[in-house]
Amino acid sequence: MGHAITQRFRALDAAFHTRAPRGERLQARFAALAVLNAPLDLETLIENCFRTRDELNAGLGPWRSPNRPMRLVFAAALVAGGRTAQQFLEARRALALQRKTRGARSLAHGGSCAALSLVTAGGHAWQADQFFDVLDAIAAPWWQRDAPREEVLAAAFTAMGETPEDAVNHLTRARQALITAGVPRHHAEAASYEVAMSQPDPAGLAGAWTSLNIAVRGRSALRHGTGKTGLAILAASGNGPAMADALVEAFEAVAKLKPKPASQTAARLALRLAQARAGTARPIAAAGDLAAILAAQAAMVAAVTASTGAVAVGAH
């Protein structure tokens, strides 16, 4: 039968698959992931998500970020958080206006991910100024910057009412806890943006990190698709051996979905399903994971195109 969370995901995945246009099936899969822990029945969730998506389309028009296929995932995150399209649109506008007023840096994706994080974490448009205060405080030097992760975390901290000083302290402690546990520095830096709000226990992290690395040995698709950053995030989610079992079980279940997802997608879905079992998954994580997968696909296409072009030029 499988775990209840996995069964619910499979049911949601099938329902979204039935409703989504053919070109948005990948987005529909991540929309199902975003609403996994929402306290609503399946039919209500599906209807609310597509209605909210239509409201986003009306408010954003054809060109503003997120693009049309991604809007279903954003709508699902809003529904899961009990928030509305209007609240998201107001937050997005407020962030854009405040950025111009302050002469602040441009935000990734037009500020859409920051607005989604702010709203789904319980924040409001009037907190836009505070958002930039927190963002300035936690921002890494430009040559080390991971802009989307910084902005999502700054927005969540803002919604929680954290001061810039507290935000820096939480992020620093999370980063140090991960490094102390044995997570390579580069991956600890990336993972810290997601686990900083949970303030992970340094004593339990090392064992959890070891258990998860052992669990993915011999499973190359899971190891490469999840990556050390994903394993570090999961290590901060709970008991190591239990999370390792949950990750492997989730990956095996996802691999049986129809249509079968690509290995990278399957690994990301498994990671979030394992988190959902521990109660630590956030709806916005689905949007972030999908954006990362699409960016990787775009980069691969660009690299292949450039390589093909170079070969063609050299052939003349």
XYZ file of C-alpha atoms in Angstrom:
316
model
C 0.000 0.000 0.000
C 2.768 2.475 0.831
C 2.819 5.438 3.127
C -0.307 7.637 3.295
C 1.648 10.664 2.060
C 2.800 8.727 -1.008
C -0.717 7.492 -1.708
C -2.081 11.031 -1.481
C 0.600 12.303 -3.826
C -0.217 9.632 -6.405
C -3.904 10.550 -6.262
C -3.145 14.261 -6.601
C -0.695 13.610 -9.426
C -3.326 11.685 -11.373
C -5.951 14.381 -10.791
C -3.669 17.233 -11.889
C -2.510 15.196 -14.860
C -6.109 14.836 -16.030
C -6.816 18.589 -15.836
C -3.522 20.117 -16.997
C -2.801 20.923 -20.649
C -0.429 18.485 -22.340
C 2.455 20.965 -22.258
C 2.113 21.513 -18.506
C 2.292 17.943 -17.200
C 5.651 18.480 -15.483
C 4.336 21.601 -13.766
C 1.193 19.708 -12.738
C 3.335 17.100 -10.994
C 5.005 19.767 -8.863
C 1.647 21.409 -8.204
C 0.524 18.099 -6.722
C 3.604 18.131 -4.531
C 2.916 21.701 -3.368
C -0.569 20.893 -2.036
C 0.393 17.562 -0.486
C -0.159 18.630 3.127
C -3.067 20.995 2.498
C -6.053 20.180 4.753
C -8.588 19.945 1.916
C -10.142 17.081 -0.006
C -8.753 16.254 -3.433
C -11.567 17.705 -5.549
C -11.604 20.989 -3.634
C -7.830 21.300 -3.939
C -7.865 20.763 -7.687
C -10.669 23.262 -8.271
C -9.072 25.889 -6.025
C -5.689 25.499 -7.715
C -6.997 25.944 -11.249
C -9.231 28.857 -10.210
C -6.265 30.543 -8.513
C -4.137 29.875 -11.598
C -6.747 31.645 -13.742
C -6.674 34.619 -11.348
C -2.875 34.754 -11.620
C -3.131 34.717 -15.408
C -5.571 37.627 -15.305
C -3.409 39.627 -12.910
C -0.008 38.960 -14.487
C -0.857 39.042 -18.168
C 1.171 37.135 -20.768
C 4.679 38.382 -20.007
C 5.251 38.817 -16.281
C 7.020 36.150 -14.243
C 6.141 33.435 -13.428
C 5.364 32.237 -16.933
C 2.050 30.568 -17.653
C 3.087 26.927 -17.084
C 4.749 27.811 -13.749
C 1.640 29.631 -12.530
C -0.113 26.381 -11.701
C 2.653 25.559 -9.193
C 2.466 29.059 -7.716
C -1.312 28.713 -7.469
C -0.936 25.368 -5.693
C 1.500 26.863 -3.176
C -0.932 29.692 -2.472
C -3.844 27.309 -2.002
C -1.771 25.098 0.285
C -0.941 28.138 2.410
C -4.543 29.319 2.539
C -3.634 32.469 0.605
C -5.070 34.140 -2.493
C -3.855 35.244 -5.891
C -4.691 38.831 -4.947
C -2.408 38.696 -1.910
C 0.417 37.409 -4.095
C -0.135 40.085 -6.745
C -0.184 42.835 -4.117
C 3.040 41.555 -2.553
C 4.732 41.332 -5.946
C 3.753 44.910 -6.786
C 4.858 46.161 -3.361
C 8.277 44.516 -3.716
C 8.747 46.006 -7.191
C 7.780 49.490 -5.987
C 9.991 49.295 -2.907
C 12.922 48.075 -4.966
C 12.684 51.161 -7.173
C 12.243 53.476 -4.179
C 15.329 52.105 -2.459
C 17.396 51.603 -5.598
C 17.858 47.999 -4.462
C 19.138 45.108 -6.530
C 16.874 43.462 -9.085
C 15.053 40.438 -7.743
C 15.164 37.022 -9.351
C 12.145 36.156 -11.499
C 10.830 39.690 -11.134
C 10.373 39.185 -7.406
C 7.781 36.467 -7.916
C 9.481 33.809 -5.770
C 10.101 36.349 -2.999
C 6.449 37.418 -3.123
C 5.276 33.806 -3.037
C 7.501 33.048 -0.043
C 6.355 36.166 1.798
C 2.674 35.422 1.279
C 2.707 31.658 1.868
C 4.664 32.189 5.100
C 1.873 34.472 6.339
C 3.348 37.841 5.377
C 1.789 40.877 3.727
C 2.533 43.459 1.059
C 3.139 46.193 3.648
C 6.249 44.318 4.812
C 8.126 45.006 1.562
C 10.490 47.523 3.160
C 11.356 45.110 5.965
C 12.016 42.409 3.352
C 14.787 44.486 1.797
C 16.270 45.163 5.233
C 16.491 41.428 5.896
C 17.737 40.692 2.380
C 20.520 43.258 2.700
C 21.549 41.713 6.016
C 21.820 38.096 4.797
C 23.110 38.827 1.288
C 26.389 37.190 0.355
C 28.993 39.112 -1.692
C 27.823 39.349 -5.291
C 30.382 36.814 -6.530
C 29.039 34.189 -4.063
C 25.393 35.133 -4.266
C 22.600 32.581 -4.624
C 19.932 35.188 -5.288
C 16.768 33.044 -5.453
C 17.560 31.195 -2.216
C 18.478 34.429 -0.416
C 15.274 36.132 -1.487
C 13.002 33.241 -0.559
C 14.593 33.008 2.894
C 14.517 36.787 3.443
C 10.816 36.810 2.579
C 10.056 33.939 4.957
C 11.997 35.573 7.786
C 10.139 38.828 7.106
C 6.781 37.076 7.326
C 7.856 35.540 10.638
C 8.733 38.978 12.015
C 12.450 38.259 12.380
C 14.804 41.231 12.587
C 17.729 41.454 10.166
C 20.106 40.614 13.035
C 18.101 37.521 13.991
C 17.976 36.411 10.357
C 21.763 36.609 10.070
C 22.187 34.673 13.304
C 19.788 31.909 12.218
C 21.511 31.564 8.841
C 24.998 31.552 10.342
C 24.088 28.908 12.922
C 22.473 26.679 10.310
C 25.476 26.944 8.015
C 27.907 26.150 10.807
C 25.807 23.214 12.036
C 25.846 21.683 8.549
C 29.589 22.162 8.135
C 30.258 20.687 11.571
C 28.137 17.667 10.608
C 30.464 16.985 7.689
C 28.528 18.561 4.829
C 30.983 20.015 2.273
C 31.067 23.800 2.568
C 29.559 24.570 -0.845
C 26.564 22.329 -0.165
C 26.253 23.563 3.404
C 26.042 27.127 2.090
C 23.230 26.205 -0.311
C 21.314 24.027 2.160
C 21.534 26.581 4.960
C 19.110 28.904 3.157
C 16.411 26.253 3.366
C 17.070 24.857 6.840
C 17.812 28.133 8.657
C 14.194 28.618 9.713
C 14.040 25.217 11.389
C 17.215 25.867 13.418
C 18.570 22.292 13.083
C 20.064 20.436 16.031
C 23.848 20.191 15.458
C 24.073 17.046 17.599
C 21.729 15.067 15.373
C 22.876 16.360 12.008
C 26.093 14.344 11.681
C 24.380 10.997 12.202
C 21.545 11.919 9.863
C 23.980 13.072 7.183
C 25.905 9.785 7.398
C 22.745 7.659 7.288
C 21.462 9.427 4.188
C 24.744 9.119 2.316
C 24.805 5.391 3.055
C 21.191 5.055 1.903
C 21.842 6.451 -1.590
C 24.910 4.333 -2.322
C 24.264 2.152 -5.346
C 21.344 4.331 -6.416
C 23.020 6.691 -8.852
C 19.795 8.348 -10.042
C 18.826 9.154 -6.476
C 22.327 10.223 -5.464
C 22.867 12.552 -8.410
C 19.290 13.818 -8.627
C 19.072 14.691 -4.958
C 22.669 15.818 -4.639
C 24.571 16.600 -1.475
C 22.588 19.804 -0.993
C 19.336 17.837 -1.013
C 20.721 15.261 1.389
C 21.860 18.040 3.717
C 18.375 19.560 3.659
C 16.854 16.185 4.440
C 19.377 15.535 7.217
C 18.023 18.597 9.002
C 14.465 17.260 8.729
C 14.565 14.521 11.338
C 15.918 11.144 12.438
C 18.599 10.041 9.970
C 17.786 6.328 9.508
C 14.048 7.057 9.358
C 14.554 9.807 6.786
C 16.842 7.519 4.758
C 14.160 4.826 4.665
C 11.544 7.424 3.730
C 13.714 8.763 0.903
C 14.348 5.352 -0.627
C 10.703 4.301 -0.320
C 9.530 7.583 -1.835
C 11.956 7.269 -4.752
C 10.787 3.742 -5.503
C 7.160 4.889 -5.404
C 7.786 7.910 -7.640
C 9.557 5.720 -10.187
C 6.269 3.836 -10.662
C 4.277 6.948 -11.604
C 2.711 7.126 -15.060
C 4.108 8.718 -17.114
C 7.449 7.849 -15.542
C 9.363 10.992 -14.490
C 12.939 11.664 -15.537
C 15.528 10.609 -12.966
C 16.307 14.153 -11.788
C 12.609 14.933 -11.382
C 11.995 11.655 -9.584
C 14.789 12.356 -7.100
C 13.486 15.868 -6.335
C 9.965 14.538 -5.829
C 11.265 11.793 -3.536
C 13.188 14.330 -1.458
C 10.075 16.435 -0.871
C 7.878 13.408 -0.199
C 10.326 12.282 2.466
C 10.226 15.784 3.952
C 6.424 15.744 3.864
C 6.426 12.559 5.924
C 8.479 14.419 8.535
C 6.161 17.438 8.338
C 8.939 19.798 7.241
C 8.074 20.394 3.579
C 7.090 23.933 2.522
C 4.776 24.491 -0.474
C 7.205 26.938 -2.096
C 9.868 24.222 -2.251
C 7.987 22.645 -5.162
C 8.243 25.886 -7.159
C 11.941 26.212 -6.352
C 12.716 22.627 -7.325
C 10.817 22.903 -10.598
C 12.562 26.196 -11.437
C 15.945 24.535 -10.810
C 15.073 21.579 -13.036
C 13.857 23.841 -15.855
C 16.991 25.981 -15.554
C 19.183 22.891 -15.766
C 17.287 21.692 -18.816
C 17.629 25.095 -20.474
C 21.359 25.148 -19.750
C 21.749 21.690 -21.247
C 19.864 22.703 -24.388
C 22.016 25.843 -24.684
C 25.212 23.825 -24.275
C 24.165 21.285 -26.896
C 23.099 24.050 -29.279
C 26.394 25.900 -28.809
C 28.360 22.689 -29.314
C 26.402 21.840 -32.459
C 26.948 25.344 -33.775
C 30.691 25.122 -33.134
C 30.896 21.817 -34.979
C 28.930 23.262 -37.889
C 31.187 26.319 -38.087
C 34.319 24.156 -37.909
C 33.035 21.983 -40.728
C 33.100 24.848 -43.244
